[in-house]
Short mmCIF file of C-alpha atoms and ligand atoms in Angstrom, two decimals:
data_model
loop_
_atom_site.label_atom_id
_atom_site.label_comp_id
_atom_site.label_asym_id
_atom_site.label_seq_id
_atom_site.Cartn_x
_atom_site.Cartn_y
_atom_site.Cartn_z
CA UNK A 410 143.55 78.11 100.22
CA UNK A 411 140.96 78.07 102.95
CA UNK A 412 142.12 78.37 106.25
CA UNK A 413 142.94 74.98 108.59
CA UNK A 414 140.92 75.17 111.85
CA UNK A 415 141.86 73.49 114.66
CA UNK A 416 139.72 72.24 117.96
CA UNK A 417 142.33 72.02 120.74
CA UNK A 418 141.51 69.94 123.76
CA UNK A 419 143.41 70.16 126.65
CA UNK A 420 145.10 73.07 127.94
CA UNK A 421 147.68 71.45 130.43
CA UNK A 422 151.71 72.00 129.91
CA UNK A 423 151.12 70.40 126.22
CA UNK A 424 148.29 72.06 125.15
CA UNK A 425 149.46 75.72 126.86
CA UNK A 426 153.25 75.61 124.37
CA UNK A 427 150.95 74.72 121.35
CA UNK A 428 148.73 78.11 121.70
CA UNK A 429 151.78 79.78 122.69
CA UNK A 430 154.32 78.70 119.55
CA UNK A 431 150.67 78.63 117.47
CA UNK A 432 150.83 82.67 117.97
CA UNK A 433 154.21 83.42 118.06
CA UNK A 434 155.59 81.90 114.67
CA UNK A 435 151.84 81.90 112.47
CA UNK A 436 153.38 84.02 109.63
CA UNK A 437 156.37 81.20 109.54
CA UNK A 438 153.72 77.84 109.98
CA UNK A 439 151.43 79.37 107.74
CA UNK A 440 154.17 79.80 105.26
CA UNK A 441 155.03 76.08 105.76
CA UNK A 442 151.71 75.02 105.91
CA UNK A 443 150.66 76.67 102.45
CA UNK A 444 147.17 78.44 104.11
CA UNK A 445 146.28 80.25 107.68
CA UNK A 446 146.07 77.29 110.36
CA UNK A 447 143.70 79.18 113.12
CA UNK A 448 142.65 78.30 116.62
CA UNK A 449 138.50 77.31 115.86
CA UNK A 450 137.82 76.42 119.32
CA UNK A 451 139.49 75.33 122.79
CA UNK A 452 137.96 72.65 124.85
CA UNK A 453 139.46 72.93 128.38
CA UNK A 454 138.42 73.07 132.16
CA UNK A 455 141.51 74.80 133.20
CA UNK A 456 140.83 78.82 134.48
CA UNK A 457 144.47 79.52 134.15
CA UNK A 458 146.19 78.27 131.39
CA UNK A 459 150.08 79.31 131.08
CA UNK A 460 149.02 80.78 127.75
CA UNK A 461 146.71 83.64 126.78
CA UNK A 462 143.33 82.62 125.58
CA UNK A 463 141.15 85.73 125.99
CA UNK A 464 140.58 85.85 122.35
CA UNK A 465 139.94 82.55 121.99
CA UNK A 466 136.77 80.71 122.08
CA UNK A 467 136.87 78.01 125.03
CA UNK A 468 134.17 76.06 126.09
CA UNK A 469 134.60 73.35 128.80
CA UNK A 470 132.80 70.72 126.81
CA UNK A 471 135.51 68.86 125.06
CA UNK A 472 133.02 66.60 122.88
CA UNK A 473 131.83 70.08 121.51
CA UNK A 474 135.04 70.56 120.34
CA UNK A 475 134.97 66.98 118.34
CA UNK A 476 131.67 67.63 116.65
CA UNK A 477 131.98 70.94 115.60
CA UNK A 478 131.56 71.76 112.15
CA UNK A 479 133.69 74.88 112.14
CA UNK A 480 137.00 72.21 113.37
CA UNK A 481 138.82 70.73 110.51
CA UNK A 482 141.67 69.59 112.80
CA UNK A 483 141.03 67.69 116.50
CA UNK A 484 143.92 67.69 119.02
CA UNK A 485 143.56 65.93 121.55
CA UNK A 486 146.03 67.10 124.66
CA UNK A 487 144.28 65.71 127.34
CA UNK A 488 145.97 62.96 127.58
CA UNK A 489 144.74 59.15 129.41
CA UNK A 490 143.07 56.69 127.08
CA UNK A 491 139.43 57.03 128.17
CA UNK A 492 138.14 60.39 127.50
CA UNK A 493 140.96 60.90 125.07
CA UNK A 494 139.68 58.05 122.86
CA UNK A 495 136.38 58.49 122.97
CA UNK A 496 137.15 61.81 121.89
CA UNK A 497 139.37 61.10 119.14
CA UNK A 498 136.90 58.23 118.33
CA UNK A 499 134.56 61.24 117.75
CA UNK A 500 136.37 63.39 116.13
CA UNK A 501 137.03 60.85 113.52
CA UNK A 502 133.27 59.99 113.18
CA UNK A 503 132.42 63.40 112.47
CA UNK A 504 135.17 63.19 109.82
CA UNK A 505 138.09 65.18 111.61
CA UNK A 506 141.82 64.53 110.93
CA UNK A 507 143.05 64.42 114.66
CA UNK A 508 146.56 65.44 116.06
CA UNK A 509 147.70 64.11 119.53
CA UNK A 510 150.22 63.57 121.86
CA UNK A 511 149.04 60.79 123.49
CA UNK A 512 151.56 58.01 123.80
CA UNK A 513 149.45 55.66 126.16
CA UNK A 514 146.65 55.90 123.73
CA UNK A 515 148.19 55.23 120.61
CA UNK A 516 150.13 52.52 121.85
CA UNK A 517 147.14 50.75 123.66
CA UNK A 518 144.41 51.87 121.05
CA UNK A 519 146.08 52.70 117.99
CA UNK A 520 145.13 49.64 115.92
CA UNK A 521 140.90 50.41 116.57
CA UNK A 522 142.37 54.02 116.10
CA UNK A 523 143.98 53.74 112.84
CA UNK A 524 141.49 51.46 111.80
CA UNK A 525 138.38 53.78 112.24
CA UNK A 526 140.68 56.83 110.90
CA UNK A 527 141.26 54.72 107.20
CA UNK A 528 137.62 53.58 107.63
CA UNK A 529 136.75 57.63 107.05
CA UNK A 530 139.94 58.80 104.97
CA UNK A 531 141.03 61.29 107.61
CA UNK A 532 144.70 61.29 109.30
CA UNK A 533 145.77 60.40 112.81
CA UNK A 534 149.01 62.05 113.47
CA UNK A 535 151.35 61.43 117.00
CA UNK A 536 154.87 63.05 116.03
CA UNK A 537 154.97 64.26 119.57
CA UNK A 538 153.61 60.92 121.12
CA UNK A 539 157.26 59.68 121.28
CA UNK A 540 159.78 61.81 122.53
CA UNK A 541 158.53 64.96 122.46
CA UNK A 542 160.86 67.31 120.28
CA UNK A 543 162.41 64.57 118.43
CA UNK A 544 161.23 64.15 114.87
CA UNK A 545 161.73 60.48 114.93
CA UNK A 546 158.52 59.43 113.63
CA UNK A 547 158.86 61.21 110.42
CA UNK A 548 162.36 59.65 110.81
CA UNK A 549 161.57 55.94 111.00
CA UNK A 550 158.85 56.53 108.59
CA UNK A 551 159.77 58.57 105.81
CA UNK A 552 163.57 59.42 106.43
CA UNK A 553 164.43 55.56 106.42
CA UNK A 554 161.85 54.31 104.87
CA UNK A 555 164.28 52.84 102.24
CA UNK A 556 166.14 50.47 105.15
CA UNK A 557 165.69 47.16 106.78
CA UNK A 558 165.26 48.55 110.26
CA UNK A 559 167.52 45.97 112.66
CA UNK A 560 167.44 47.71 115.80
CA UNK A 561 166.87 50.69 117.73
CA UNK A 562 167.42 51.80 121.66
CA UNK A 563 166.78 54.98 123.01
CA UNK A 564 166.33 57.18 126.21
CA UNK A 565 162.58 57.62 125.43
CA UNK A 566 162.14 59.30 129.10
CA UNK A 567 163.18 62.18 130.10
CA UNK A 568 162.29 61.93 133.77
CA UNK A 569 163.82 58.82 134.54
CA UNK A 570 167.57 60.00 132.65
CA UNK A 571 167.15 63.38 134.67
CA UNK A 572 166.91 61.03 137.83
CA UNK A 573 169.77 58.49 137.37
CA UNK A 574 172.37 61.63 135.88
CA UNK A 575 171.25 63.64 139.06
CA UNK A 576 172.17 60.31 140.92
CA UNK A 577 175.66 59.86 139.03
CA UNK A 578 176.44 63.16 139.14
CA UNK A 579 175.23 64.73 142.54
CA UNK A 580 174.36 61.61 144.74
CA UNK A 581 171.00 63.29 144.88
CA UNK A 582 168.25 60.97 146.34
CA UNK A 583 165.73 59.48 143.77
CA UNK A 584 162.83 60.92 145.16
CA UNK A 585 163.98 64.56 145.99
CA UNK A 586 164.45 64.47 142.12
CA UNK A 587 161.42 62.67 141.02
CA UNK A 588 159.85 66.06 142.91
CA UNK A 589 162.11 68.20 140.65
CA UNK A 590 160.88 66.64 137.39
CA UNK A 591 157.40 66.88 138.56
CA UNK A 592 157.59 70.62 139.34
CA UNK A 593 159.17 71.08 135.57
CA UNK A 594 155.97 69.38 134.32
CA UNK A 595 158.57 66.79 132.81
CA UNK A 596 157.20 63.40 134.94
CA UNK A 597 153.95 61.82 134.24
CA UNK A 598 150.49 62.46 135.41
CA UNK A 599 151.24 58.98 137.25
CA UNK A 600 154.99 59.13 137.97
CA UNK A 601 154.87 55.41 138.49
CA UNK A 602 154.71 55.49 135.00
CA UNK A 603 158.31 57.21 134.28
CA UNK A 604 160.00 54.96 137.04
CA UNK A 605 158.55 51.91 136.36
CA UNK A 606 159.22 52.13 132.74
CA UNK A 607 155.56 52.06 130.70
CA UNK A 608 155.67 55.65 129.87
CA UNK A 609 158.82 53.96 127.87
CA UNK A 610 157.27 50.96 126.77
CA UNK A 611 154.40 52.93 125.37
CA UNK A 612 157.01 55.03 123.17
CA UNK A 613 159.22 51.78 122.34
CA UNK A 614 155.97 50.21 120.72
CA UNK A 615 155.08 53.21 118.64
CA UNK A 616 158.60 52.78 117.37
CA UNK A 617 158.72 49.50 116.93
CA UNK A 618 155.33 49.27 114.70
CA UNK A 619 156.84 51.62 112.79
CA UNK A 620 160.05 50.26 112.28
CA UNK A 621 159.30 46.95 111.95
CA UNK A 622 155.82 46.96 110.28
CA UNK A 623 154.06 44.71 113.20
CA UNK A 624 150.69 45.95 114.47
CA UNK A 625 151.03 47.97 118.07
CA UNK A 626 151.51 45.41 120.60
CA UNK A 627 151.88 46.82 124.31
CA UNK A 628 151.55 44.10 126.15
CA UNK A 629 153.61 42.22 124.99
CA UNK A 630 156.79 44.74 126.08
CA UNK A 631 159.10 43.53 128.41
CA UNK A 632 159.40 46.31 131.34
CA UNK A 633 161.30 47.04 134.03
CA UNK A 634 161.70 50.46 136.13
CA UNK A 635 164.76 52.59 137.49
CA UNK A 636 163.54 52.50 140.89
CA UNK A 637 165.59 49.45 142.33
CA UNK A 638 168.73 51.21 140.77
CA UNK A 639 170.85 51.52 143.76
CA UNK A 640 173.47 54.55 144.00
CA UNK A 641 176.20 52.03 144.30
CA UNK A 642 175.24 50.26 140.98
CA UNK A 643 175.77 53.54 139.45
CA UNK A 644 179.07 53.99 141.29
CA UNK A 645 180.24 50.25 140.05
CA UNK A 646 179.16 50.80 136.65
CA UNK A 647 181.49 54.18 136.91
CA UNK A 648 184.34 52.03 137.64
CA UNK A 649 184.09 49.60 134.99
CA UNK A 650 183.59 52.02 132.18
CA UNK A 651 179.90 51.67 131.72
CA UNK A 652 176.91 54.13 132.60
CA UNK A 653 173.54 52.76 133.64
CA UNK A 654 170.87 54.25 131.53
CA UNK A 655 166.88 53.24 131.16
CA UNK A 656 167.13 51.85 127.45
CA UNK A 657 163.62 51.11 125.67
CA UNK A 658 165.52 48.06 122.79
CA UNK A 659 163.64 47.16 120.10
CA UNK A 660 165.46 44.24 118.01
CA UNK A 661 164.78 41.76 115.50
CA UNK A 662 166.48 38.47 116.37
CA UNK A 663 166.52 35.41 113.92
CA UNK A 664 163.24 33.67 116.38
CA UNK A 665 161.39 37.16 116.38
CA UNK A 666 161.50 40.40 117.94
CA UNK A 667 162.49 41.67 121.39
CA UNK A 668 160.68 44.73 122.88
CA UNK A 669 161.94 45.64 126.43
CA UNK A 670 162.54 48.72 128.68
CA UNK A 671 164.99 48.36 131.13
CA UNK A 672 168.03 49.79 133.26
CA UNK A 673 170.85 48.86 131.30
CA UNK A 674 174.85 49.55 131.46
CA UNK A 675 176.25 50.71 128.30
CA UNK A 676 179.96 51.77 126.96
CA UNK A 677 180.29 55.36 128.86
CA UNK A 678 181.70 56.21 125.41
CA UNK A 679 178.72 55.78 123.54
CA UNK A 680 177.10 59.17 122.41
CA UNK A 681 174.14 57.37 124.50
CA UNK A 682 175.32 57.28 127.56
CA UNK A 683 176.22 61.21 127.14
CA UNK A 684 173.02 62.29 126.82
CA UNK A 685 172.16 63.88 130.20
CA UNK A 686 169.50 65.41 131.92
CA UNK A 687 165.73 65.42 130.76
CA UNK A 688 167.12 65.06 127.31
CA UNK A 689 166.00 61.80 124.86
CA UNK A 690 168.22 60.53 122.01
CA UNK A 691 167.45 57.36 119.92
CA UNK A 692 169.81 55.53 118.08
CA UNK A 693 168.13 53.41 115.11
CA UNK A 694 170.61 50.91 113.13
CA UNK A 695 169.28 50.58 109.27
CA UNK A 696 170.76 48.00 107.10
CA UNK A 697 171.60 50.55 103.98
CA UNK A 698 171.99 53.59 106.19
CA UNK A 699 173.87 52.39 108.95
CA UNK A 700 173.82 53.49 112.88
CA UNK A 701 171.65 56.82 112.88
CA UNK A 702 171.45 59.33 116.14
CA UNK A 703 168.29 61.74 116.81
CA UNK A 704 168.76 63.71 120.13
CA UNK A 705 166.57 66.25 121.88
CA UNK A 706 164.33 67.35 124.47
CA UNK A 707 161.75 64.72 125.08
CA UNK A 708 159.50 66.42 126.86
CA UNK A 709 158.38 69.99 128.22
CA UNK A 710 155.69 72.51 126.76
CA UNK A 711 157.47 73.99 123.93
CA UNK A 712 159.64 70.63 122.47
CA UNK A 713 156.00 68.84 122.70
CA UNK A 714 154.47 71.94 120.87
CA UNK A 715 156.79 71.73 118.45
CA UNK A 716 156.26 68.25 117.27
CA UNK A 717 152.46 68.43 118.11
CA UNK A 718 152.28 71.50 115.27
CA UNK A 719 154.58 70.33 112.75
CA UNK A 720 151.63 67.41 112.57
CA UNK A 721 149.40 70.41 112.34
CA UNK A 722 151.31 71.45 109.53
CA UNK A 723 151.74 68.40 107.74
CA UNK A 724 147.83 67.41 107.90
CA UNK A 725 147.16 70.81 106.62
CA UNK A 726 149.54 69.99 103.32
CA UNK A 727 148.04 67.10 102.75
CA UNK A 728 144.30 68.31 103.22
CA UNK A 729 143.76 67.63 99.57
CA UNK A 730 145.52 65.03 98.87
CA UNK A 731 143.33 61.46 98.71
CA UNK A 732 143.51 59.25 101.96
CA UNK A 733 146.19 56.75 99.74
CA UNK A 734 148.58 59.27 99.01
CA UNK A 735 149.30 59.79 102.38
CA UNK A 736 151.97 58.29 104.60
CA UNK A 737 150.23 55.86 106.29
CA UNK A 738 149.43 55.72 110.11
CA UNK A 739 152.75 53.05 111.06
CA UNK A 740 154.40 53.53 107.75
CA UNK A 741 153.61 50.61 106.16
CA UNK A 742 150.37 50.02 104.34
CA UNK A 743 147.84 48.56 106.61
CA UNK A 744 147.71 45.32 104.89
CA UNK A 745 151.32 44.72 104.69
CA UNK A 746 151.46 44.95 108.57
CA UNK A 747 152.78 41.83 109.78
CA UNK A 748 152.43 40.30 113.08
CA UNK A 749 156.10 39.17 113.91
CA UNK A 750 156.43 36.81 117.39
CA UNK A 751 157.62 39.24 120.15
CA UNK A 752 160.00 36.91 122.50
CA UNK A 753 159.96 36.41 126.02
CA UNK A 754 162.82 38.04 127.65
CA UNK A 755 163.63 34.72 128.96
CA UNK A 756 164.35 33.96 125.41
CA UNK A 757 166.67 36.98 125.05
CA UNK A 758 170.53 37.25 125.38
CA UNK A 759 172.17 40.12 126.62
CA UNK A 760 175.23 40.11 128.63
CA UNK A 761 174.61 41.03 132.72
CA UNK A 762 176.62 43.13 135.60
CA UNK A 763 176.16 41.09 139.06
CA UNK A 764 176.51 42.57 142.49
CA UNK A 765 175.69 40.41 145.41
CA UNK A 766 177.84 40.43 148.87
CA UNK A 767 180.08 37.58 149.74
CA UNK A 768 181.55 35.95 153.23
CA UNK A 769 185.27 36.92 152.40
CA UNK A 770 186.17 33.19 152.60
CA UNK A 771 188.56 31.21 150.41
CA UNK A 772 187.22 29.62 147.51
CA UNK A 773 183.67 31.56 147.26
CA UNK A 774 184.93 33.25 144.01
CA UNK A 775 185.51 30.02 142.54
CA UNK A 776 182.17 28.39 143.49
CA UNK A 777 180.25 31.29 141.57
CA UNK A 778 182.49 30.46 138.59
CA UNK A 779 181.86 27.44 139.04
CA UNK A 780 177.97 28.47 138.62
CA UNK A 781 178.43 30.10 135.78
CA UNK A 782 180.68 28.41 133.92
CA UNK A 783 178.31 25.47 134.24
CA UNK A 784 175.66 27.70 133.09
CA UNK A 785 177.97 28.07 129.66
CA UNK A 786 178.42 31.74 131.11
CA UNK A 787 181.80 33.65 131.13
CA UNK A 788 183.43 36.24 133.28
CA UNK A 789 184.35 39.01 131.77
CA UNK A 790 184.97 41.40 134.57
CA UNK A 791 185.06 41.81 138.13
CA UNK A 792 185.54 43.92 140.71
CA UNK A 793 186.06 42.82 144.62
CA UNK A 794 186.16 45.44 147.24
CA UNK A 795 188.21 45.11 150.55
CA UNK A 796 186.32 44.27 153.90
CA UNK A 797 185.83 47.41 155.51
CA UNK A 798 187.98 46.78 158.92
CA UNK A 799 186.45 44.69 161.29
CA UNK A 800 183.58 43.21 158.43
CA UNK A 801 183.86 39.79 156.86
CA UNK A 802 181.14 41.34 154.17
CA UNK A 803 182.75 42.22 150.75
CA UNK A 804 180.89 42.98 147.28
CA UNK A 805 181.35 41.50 144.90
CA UNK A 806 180.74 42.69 141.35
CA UNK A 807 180.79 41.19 138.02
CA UNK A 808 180.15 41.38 134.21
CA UNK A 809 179.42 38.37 132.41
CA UNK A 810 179.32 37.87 128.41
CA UNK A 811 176.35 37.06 126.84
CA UNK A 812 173.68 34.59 127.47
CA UNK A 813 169.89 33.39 127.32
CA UNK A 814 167.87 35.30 130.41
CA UNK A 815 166.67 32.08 131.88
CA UNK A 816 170.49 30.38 131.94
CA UNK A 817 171.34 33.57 133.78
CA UNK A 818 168.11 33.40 135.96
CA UNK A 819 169.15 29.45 136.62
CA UNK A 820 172.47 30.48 137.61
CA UNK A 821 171.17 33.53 139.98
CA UNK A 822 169.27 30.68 142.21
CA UNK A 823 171.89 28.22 142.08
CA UNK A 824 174.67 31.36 143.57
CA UNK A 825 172.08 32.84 145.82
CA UNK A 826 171.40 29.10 147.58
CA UNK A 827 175.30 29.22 148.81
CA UNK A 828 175.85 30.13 152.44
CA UNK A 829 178.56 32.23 151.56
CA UNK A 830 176.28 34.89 149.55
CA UNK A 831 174.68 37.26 151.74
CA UNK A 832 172.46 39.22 149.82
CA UNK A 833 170.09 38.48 146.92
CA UNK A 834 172.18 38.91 143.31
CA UNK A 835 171.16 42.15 141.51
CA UNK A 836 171.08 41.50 138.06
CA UNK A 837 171.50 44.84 135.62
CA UNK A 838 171.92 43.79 131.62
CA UNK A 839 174.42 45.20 129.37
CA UNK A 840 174.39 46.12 125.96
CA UNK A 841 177.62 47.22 123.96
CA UNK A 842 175.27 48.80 121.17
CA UNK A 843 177.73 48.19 118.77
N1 HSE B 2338 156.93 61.89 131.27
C1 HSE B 2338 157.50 61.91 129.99
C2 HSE B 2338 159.02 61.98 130.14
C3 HSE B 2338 157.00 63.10 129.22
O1 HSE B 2338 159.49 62.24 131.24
O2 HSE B 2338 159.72 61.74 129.18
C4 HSE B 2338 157.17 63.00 127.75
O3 HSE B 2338 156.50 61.92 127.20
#
């Protein structure tokens, strides 16, 4: 078979692993791949890339890169979502298949995307868009393609889980190890992005599209980031058997489907709450296949370069084949894509942990019952810490069962309006991910 020629753009962290693993297992991808995949051309700026290109042909014009005849195979690792689509854009117009890593692309873009890739019959493949290593993808989409997906949460960020187990485990401060992260090449170009959670959503609606056969809908995710995540939340949570970890939750719910990213306390003896570090692990629920687990490293040069070139590999296979006998873009045939209502996460029930700080008065334990209880919301733990001598302050902390966001919300004001609380409520959700 004639050789598969690639056009790489982008030689950052991403782009660097892929030339790198490219060269040092060829005989083994070209085995897999059923022909010789070779490097046709680089488009980068960088001078010194943390792989060797001197045999290479690089030109700094990445658009040269798109159009060239000699490229079979676009991939983009630039990353953003303006020069990376209008290159991709391109690419497809000039009838390349296109590989990419690009998370905030596909999950803004990837409708027009997709739509202008079936328009010419070539492939747009983003294995490595969604947590790096992780083959979960090609999982959702062709592992379990026989299931009803009902629901899947994952640690789809490897920066923000490094941060809050460095917290838990080291009392380190969150921005000494935001600095750590960066200098692994883990965190975002934008690190606001890994705290604040839309690196996450971005992931959670790739997944969700594909598990749920809806169109790619980012704005519609519900987000919210690590970075109000106090130590002593993480301490609390300790005591009462939970860890806090940044869940992306993608759910179908009798009224629709719920797509959020948020901090969230969970069983500390779920296999979730294990995973540690910079590492990612979803867990997707199927209705034939039951609870499934996919762990890994989500991000870094080599895990991305992995998933970026088994897409390589898998457009190469399928070179041949016509454009309908290929899985398509979200897994589902474009016109069985259904647009399902994403709800409000006032609309969504989850149960909640409460911390606020109380005068240590009679009776101001029963008047938040009270609160809640009128709310139709339960107790189910709680935790009240001694004065420290000489301090009429105590904490207060509490886990509630489930109930509807905006009950909770109504409840928050009603507790925060007595003169006993001292402190605004913080309000973490739970979810037993049973
Ligand atoms: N910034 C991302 C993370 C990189 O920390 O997970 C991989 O998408």
């Amino acid at each position: 078979m004639k050789p598969v020629r690639l056009g790489i753009c982008g030689l950052g962290t991403v782009g660097g692993g892929t030339v790198n693993v490219l060269a040092r297992n060829g005989k083994a991808i070209n085995a897999r791949a059923g022909c010789d995949i070779v490097i046709s051309q680089i488009g980068a700026r960088r001078d010194n890339p943390n792989c060797d290109v001197s045999a290479l042909n690089v030109v700094a014009d990445i658009f040269k890169v798109a159009t060239n005849p000699e490229v079979d195979v676009v991939v983009e690792l630039i990353g953003g979502t303006t020069d990376a689509k209008e290159l991709i854009l391109t690419a497809i117009k000039h009838g390349k298949h296109v590989v990419t890593a690009n998370k905030a692309l596909i999950a803004e873009h990837g409708n027009e995307i997709f739509e202008a890739a079936d328009a010419k019959g070539v492939t747009v493949a983003f294995e490595a868009a969604v947590a790096g290593g992780i083959p979960i993808i090609k999982a959702i989409r062709e592992g379990l393609s026989a299931n009803r997906i009902e629901w899947l949460a994952g640690i789809i960020n490897g920066t923000g889980n490094f941060i809050l187990t460095e917290m838990r485990d080291k009392a380190r401060e969150f921005e000494d190890v935001l600095l750590e992260a960066q200098a692994l090449g883990y965190a975002e170009a934008d690190p606001t992005f890994d705290v604040e959670g839309t690196d996450a959503a971005h992931k959670l609606v790739i997944l969700a599209s594909i598990a749920f056969g809806i169109p790619l809908q980012f704005d519609k995710v519900f987000t919210e980031g690590i970075s109000r995540v106090a130590p002593q939340d993480v301490a609390y949570a300790g005591e009462l058997g939970y860890r806090i970890k940044h869940l992306g939750i993608a759910k179908r719910s009798p009224d629709g489907i719920e797509l959020r990213v948020h901090p969230t306390l969970i069983p500390a003896k779920r296999l979730l709450a294990n995973v540690d570090g910079v590492m990612n692990a979803i867990v997707v629920k199927g209705d034939a296949v039951g609870p499934t687990l996919y762990y890994g490293a989500g991000a870094g040069a080599e895990p991305t370069a992995s998933a970026v070139i088994a897409d390589i590999i898998d457009v190469a296979r399928t070179l041949t084949a016509s454009p309908e006998h290929r899985v398509p873009h979200l897994g589902f045939h474009q016109d069985s894509l259904r647009d399902k209502v994403i709800l409000p996460m006032e609309d969504i029930e989850t149960a909640y942990y409460l911390r606020m700080s109380a005068l240590d008065r009679p009776g101001v334990l029963s008047q938040i019952a009270q609160i809640l209880s009128d709310s139709g919301i339960s107790i189910e733990a709680l935790i009240q810490k001694e004065a420290p001598e000489g301090e009429e302050i105590v904490p207060l902390i509490l886990l509630t069962n489930r109930a509807l966001e905006k009950q909770l919300m109504d409840a928050i004001i009603k507790i925060e309006a007595l003169s006993s609380i001292t402190s605004p409520v913080t309000r973490i959700r739970v979810e037993y991910l049973k």
